[in-house]
Short mmCIF file of C-alpha atoms in Angstrom, two decimals:
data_model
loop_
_atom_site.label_atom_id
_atom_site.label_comp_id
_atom_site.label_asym_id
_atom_site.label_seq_id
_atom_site.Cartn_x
_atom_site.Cartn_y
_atom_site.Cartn_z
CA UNK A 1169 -105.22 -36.60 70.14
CA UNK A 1170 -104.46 -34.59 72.98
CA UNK A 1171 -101.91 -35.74 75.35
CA UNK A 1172 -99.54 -34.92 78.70
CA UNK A 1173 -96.29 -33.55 78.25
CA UNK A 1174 -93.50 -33.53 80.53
CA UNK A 1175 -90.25 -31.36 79.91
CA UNK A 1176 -87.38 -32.44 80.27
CA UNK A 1177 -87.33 -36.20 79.02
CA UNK A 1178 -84.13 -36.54 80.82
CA UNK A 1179 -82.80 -34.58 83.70
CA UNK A 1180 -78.93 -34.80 84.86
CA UNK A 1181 -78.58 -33.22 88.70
CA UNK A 1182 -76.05 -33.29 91.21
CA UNK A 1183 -77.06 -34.58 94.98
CA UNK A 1184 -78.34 -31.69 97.25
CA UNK A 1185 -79.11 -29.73 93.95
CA UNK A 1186 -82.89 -28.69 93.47
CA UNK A 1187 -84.99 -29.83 90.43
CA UNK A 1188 -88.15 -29.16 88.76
CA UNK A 1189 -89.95 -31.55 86.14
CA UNK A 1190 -92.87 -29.88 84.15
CA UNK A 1191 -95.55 -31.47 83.01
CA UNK A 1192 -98.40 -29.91 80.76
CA UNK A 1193 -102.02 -31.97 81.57
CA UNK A 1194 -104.05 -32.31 78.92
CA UNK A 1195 -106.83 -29.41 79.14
CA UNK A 1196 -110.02 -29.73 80.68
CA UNK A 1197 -108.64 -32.16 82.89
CA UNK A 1198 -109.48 -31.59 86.61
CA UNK A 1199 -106.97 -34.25 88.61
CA UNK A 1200 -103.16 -34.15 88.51
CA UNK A 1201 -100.74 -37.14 89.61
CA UNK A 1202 -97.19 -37.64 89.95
CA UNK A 1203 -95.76 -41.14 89.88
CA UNK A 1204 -92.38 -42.54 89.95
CA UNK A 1205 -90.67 -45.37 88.76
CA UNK A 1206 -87.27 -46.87 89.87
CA UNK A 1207 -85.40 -48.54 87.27
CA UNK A 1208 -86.82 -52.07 86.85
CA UNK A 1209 -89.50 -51.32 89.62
CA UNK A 1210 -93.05 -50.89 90.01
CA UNK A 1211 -94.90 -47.21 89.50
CA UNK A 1212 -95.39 -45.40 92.24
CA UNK A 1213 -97.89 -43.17 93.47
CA UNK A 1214 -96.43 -39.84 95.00
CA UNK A 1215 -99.05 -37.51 94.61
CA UNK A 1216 -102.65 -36.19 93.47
CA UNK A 1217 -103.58 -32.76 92.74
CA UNK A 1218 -106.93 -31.13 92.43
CA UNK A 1219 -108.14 -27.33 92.68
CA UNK A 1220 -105.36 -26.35 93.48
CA UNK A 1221 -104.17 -28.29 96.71
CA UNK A 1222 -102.84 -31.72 97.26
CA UNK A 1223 -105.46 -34.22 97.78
CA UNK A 1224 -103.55 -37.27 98.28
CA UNK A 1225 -100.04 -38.19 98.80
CA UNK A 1226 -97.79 -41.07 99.90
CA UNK A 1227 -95.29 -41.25 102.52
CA UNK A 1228 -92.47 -41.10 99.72
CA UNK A 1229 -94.04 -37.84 99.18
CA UNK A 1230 -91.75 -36.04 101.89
CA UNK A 1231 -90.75 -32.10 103.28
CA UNK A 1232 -88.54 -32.45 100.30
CA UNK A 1233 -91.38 -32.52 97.65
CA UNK A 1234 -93.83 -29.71 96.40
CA UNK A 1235 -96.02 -29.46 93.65
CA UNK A 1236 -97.43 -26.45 91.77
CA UNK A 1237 -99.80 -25.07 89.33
CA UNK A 1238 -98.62 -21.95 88.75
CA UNK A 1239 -100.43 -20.23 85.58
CA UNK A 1240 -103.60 -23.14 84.95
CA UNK A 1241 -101.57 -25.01 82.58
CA UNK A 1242 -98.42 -26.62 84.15
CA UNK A 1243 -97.99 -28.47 86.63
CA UNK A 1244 -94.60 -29.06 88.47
CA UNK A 1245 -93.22 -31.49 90.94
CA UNK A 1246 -90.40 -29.66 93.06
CA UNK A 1247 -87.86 -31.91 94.60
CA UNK A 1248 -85.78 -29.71 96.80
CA UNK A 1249 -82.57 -31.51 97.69
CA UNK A 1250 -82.12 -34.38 95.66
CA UNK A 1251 -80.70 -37.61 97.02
CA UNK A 1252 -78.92 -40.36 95.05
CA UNK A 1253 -81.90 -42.53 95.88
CA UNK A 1254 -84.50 -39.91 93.96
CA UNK A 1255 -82.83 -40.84 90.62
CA UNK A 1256 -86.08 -42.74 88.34
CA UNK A 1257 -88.27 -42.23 85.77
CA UNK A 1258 -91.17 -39.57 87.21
CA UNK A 1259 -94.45 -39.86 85.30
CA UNK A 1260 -97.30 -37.05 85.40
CA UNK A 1261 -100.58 -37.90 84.64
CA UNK A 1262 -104.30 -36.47 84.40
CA UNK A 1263 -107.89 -37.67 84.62
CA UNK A 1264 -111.10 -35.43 83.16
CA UNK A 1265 -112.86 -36.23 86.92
CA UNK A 1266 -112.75 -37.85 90.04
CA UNK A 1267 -113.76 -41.59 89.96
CA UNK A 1268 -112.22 -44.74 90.00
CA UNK A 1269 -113.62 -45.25 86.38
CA UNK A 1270 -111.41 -43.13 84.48
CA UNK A 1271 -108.09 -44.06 83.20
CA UNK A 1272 -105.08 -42.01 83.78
CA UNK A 1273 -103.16 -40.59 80.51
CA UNK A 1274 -99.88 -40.73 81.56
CA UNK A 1275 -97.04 -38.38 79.98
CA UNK A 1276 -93.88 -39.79 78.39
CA UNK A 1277 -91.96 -39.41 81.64
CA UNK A 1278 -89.00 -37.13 82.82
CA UNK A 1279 -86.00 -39.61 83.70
CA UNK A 1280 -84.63 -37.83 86.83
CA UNK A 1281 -80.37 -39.08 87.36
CA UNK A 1282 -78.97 -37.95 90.68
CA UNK A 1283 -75.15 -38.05 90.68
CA UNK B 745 -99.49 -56.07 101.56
CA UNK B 746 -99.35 -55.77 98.06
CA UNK B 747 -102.99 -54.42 96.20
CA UNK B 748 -101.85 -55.75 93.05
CA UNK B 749 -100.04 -58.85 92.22
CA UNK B 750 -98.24 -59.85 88.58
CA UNK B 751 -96.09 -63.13 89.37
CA UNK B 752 -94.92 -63.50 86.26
CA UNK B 753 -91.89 -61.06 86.05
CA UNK B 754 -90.38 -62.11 82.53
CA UNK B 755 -91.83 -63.78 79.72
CA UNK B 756 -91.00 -64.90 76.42
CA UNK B 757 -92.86 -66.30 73.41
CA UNK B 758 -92.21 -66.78 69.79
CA UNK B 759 -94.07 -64.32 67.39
CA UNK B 760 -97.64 -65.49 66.62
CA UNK B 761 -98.20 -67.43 69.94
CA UNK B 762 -100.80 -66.75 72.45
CA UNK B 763 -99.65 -65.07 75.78
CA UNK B 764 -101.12 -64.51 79.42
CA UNK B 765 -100.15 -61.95 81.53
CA UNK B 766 -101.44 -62.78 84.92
CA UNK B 767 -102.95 -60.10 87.55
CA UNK B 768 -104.26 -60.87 91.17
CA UNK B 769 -105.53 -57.97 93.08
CA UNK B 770 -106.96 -57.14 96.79
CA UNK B 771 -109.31 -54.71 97.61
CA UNK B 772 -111.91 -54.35 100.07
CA UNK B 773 -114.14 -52.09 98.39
CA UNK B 774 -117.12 -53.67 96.06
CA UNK B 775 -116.73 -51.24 93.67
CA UNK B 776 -113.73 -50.57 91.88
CA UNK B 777 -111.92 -50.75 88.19
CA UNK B 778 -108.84 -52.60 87.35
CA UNK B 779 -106.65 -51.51 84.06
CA UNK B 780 -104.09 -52.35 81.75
CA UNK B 781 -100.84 -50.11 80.58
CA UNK B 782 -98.02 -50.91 78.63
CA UNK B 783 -94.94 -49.69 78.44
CA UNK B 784 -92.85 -50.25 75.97
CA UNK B 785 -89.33 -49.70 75.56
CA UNK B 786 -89.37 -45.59 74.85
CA UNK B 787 -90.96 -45.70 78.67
CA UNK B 788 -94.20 -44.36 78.12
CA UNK B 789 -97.23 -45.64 79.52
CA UNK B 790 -100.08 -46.58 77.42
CA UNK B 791 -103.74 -47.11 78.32
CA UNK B 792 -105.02 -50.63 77.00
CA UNK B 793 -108.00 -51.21 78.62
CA UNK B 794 -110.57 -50.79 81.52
CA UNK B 795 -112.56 -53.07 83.06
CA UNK B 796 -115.14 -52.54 86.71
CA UNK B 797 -115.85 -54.44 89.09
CA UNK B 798 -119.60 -55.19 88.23
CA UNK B 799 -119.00 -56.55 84.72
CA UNK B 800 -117.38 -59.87 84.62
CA UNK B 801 -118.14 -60.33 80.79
CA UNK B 802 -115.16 -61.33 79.19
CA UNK B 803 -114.23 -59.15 75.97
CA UNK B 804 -111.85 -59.31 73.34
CA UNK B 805 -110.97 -56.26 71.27
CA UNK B 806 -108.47 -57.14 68.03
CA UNK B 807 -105.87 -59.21 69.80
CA UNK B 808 -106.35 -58.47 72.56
CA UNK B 809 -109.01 -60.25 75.58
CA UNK B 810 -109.40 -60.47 79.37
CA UNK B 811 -110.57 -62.80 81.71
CA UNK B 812 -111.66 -61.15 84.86
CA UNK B 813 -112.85 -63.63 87.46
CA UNK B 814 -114.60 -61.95 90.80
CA UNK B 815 -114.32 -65.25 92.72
CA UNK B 816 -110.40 -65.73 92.13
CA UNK B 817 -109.61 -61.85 92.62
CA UNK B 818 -107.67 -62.15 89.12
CA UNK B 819 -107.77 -59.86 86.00
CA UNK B 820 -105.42 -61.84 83.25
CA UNK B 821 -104.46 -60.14 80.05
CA UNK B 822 -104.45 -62.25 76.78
CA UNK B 823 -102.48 -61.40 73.70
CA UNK B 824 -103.34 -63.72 70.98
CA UNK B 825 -101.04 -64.10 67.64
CA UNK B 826 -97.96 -61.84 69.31
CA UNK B 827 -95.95 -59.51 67.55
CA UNK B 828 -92.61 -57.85 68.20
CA UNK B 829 -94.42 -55.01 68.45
CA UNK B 830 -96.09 -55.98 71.60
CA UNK B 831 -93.05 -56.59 73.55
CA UNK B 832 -92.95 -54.03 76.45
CA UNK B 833 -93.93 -53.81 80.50
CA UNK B 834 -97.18 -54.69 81.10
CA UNK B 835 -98.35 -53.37 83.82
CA UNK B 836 -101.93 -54.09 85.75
CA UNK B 837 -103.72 -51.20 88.08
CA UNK B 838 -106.29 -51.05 90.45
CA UNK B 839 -108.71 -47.99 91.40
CA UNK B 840 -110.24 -48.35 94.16
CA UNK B 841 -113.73 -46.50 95.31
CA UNK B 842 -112.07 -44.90 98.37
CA UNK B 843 -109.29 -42.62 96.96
CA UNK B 844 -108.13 -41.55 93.73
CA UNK B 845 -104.75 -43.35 93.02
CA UNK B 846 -103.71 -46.26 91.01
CA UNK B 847 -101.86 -49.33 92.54
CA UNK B 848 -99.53 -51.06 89.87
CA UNK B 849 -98.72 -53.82 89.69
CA UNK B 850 -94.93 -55.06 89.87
CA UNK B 851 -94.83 -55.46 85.91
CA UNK B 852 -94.54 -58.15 83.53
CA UNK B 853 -91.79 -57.76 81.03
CA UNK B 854 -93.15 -59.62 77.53
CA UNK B 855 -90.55 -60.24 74.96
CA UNK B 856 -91.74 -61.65 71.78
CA UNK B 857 -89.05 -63.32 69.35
CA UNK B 858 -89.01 -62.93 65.85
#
């Protein structure tokens, strides 16, 4: 069954250090989102993706955040200086089209810790 | 304010009882689909199911049923017969006509007892 794959599953970074979580959509998938959890919180939208420019994002999605499709297959979520308060578990996810009908698969998640 | 609305923040049954998560959501659009994930403890988040906002027929699929009610703005989750296996995060979404995200819900942390 295919499914979304995000590299690393856990990510150690120092504050003020730049990061880069990879995901892999599955592939004839059209929309990309990031999402982010904080420990014990609620998921998070950050950011939707689609032909190749940002459709939608959410005011936690800041100067300090940039996404990427690079080669048609991955899809990255750039934070550029990471603060303390970044550290959570950041989800990528896909949908075959546009439309509130279907669901998102979500990857496994890339737990992001900011020391 | 908050789209989507899970009060119940912990719960805890024995193995083989029935359980309700409960979801209230707000939307102005008429058209729309609410959803249900879970996430269990390796932090994943699984698709359950999918429900819009012109079908109020309730369903059950294995263990699993839902009672969406229009006039109450609530879409509750019903587990029947639990299992350890189904403790996790359950978490309830809304997608809206107007945009593409998904609101989630706050969560609802299930733990079923052997």
């Amino acid at each position: 069954e295919p499914e979304v794959t995000q590299t690393p599953s856990h990510q150690v970074t120092q504050m003020g250090q730049e990061v880069i979580l990879r995901c892999v959509p599955i592939s004839n998938h059209l929309y990309f989102y990031w999402y982010r959890q904080i420990l014990g919180q609620k998921v998070e939208f950050l950011v939707s993706f689609y032909n190749n420019e940002i459709s939608e994002k959410s005011e936690i999605f800041d100067d300090q955040f940039s996404v990427e499709r690079p080669d048609g297959s991955n899809f990255t979520l750039k934070i550029r200086s990471t603060k303390l308060e970044d550290s959570a578990m950041y989800f990528c996810a896909s949908r075959p089209r546009q439309g509130m009908s279907t669901e998102a698969f979500f990857g496994q998640g890339t737990r992001l810790t900011v020391v | 304010a908050q789209k989507v609305t899970q009060a119940q923040t912990e719960i805890s049954v024995v193995e083989k009882e029935d359980v309700t998560l409960d979801c209230v959501y707000e939307t102005r659009d008429t058209t729309y689909y609410l959803f249900w994930y879970k996430q269990p403890p390796s932090g994943e988040l699984v698709f359950l199911i999918r429900r819009n906002s012109f079908d109020e027929q309730n369903e059950i699929s294995g263990r699993y049923s839902w009672n969406f009610q229009k006039s109450t703005s609530s879409f509750n989750f019903t587990i029947t017969a639990s299992q350890v296996v189904d403790s996790a995060v359950y978490f309830c979404a809304l997608s809206e006509n107007t945009g593409n995200q998904f609101y989630f819900g706050t969560g609802t942390s299930l733990t079923v007892i052997p």
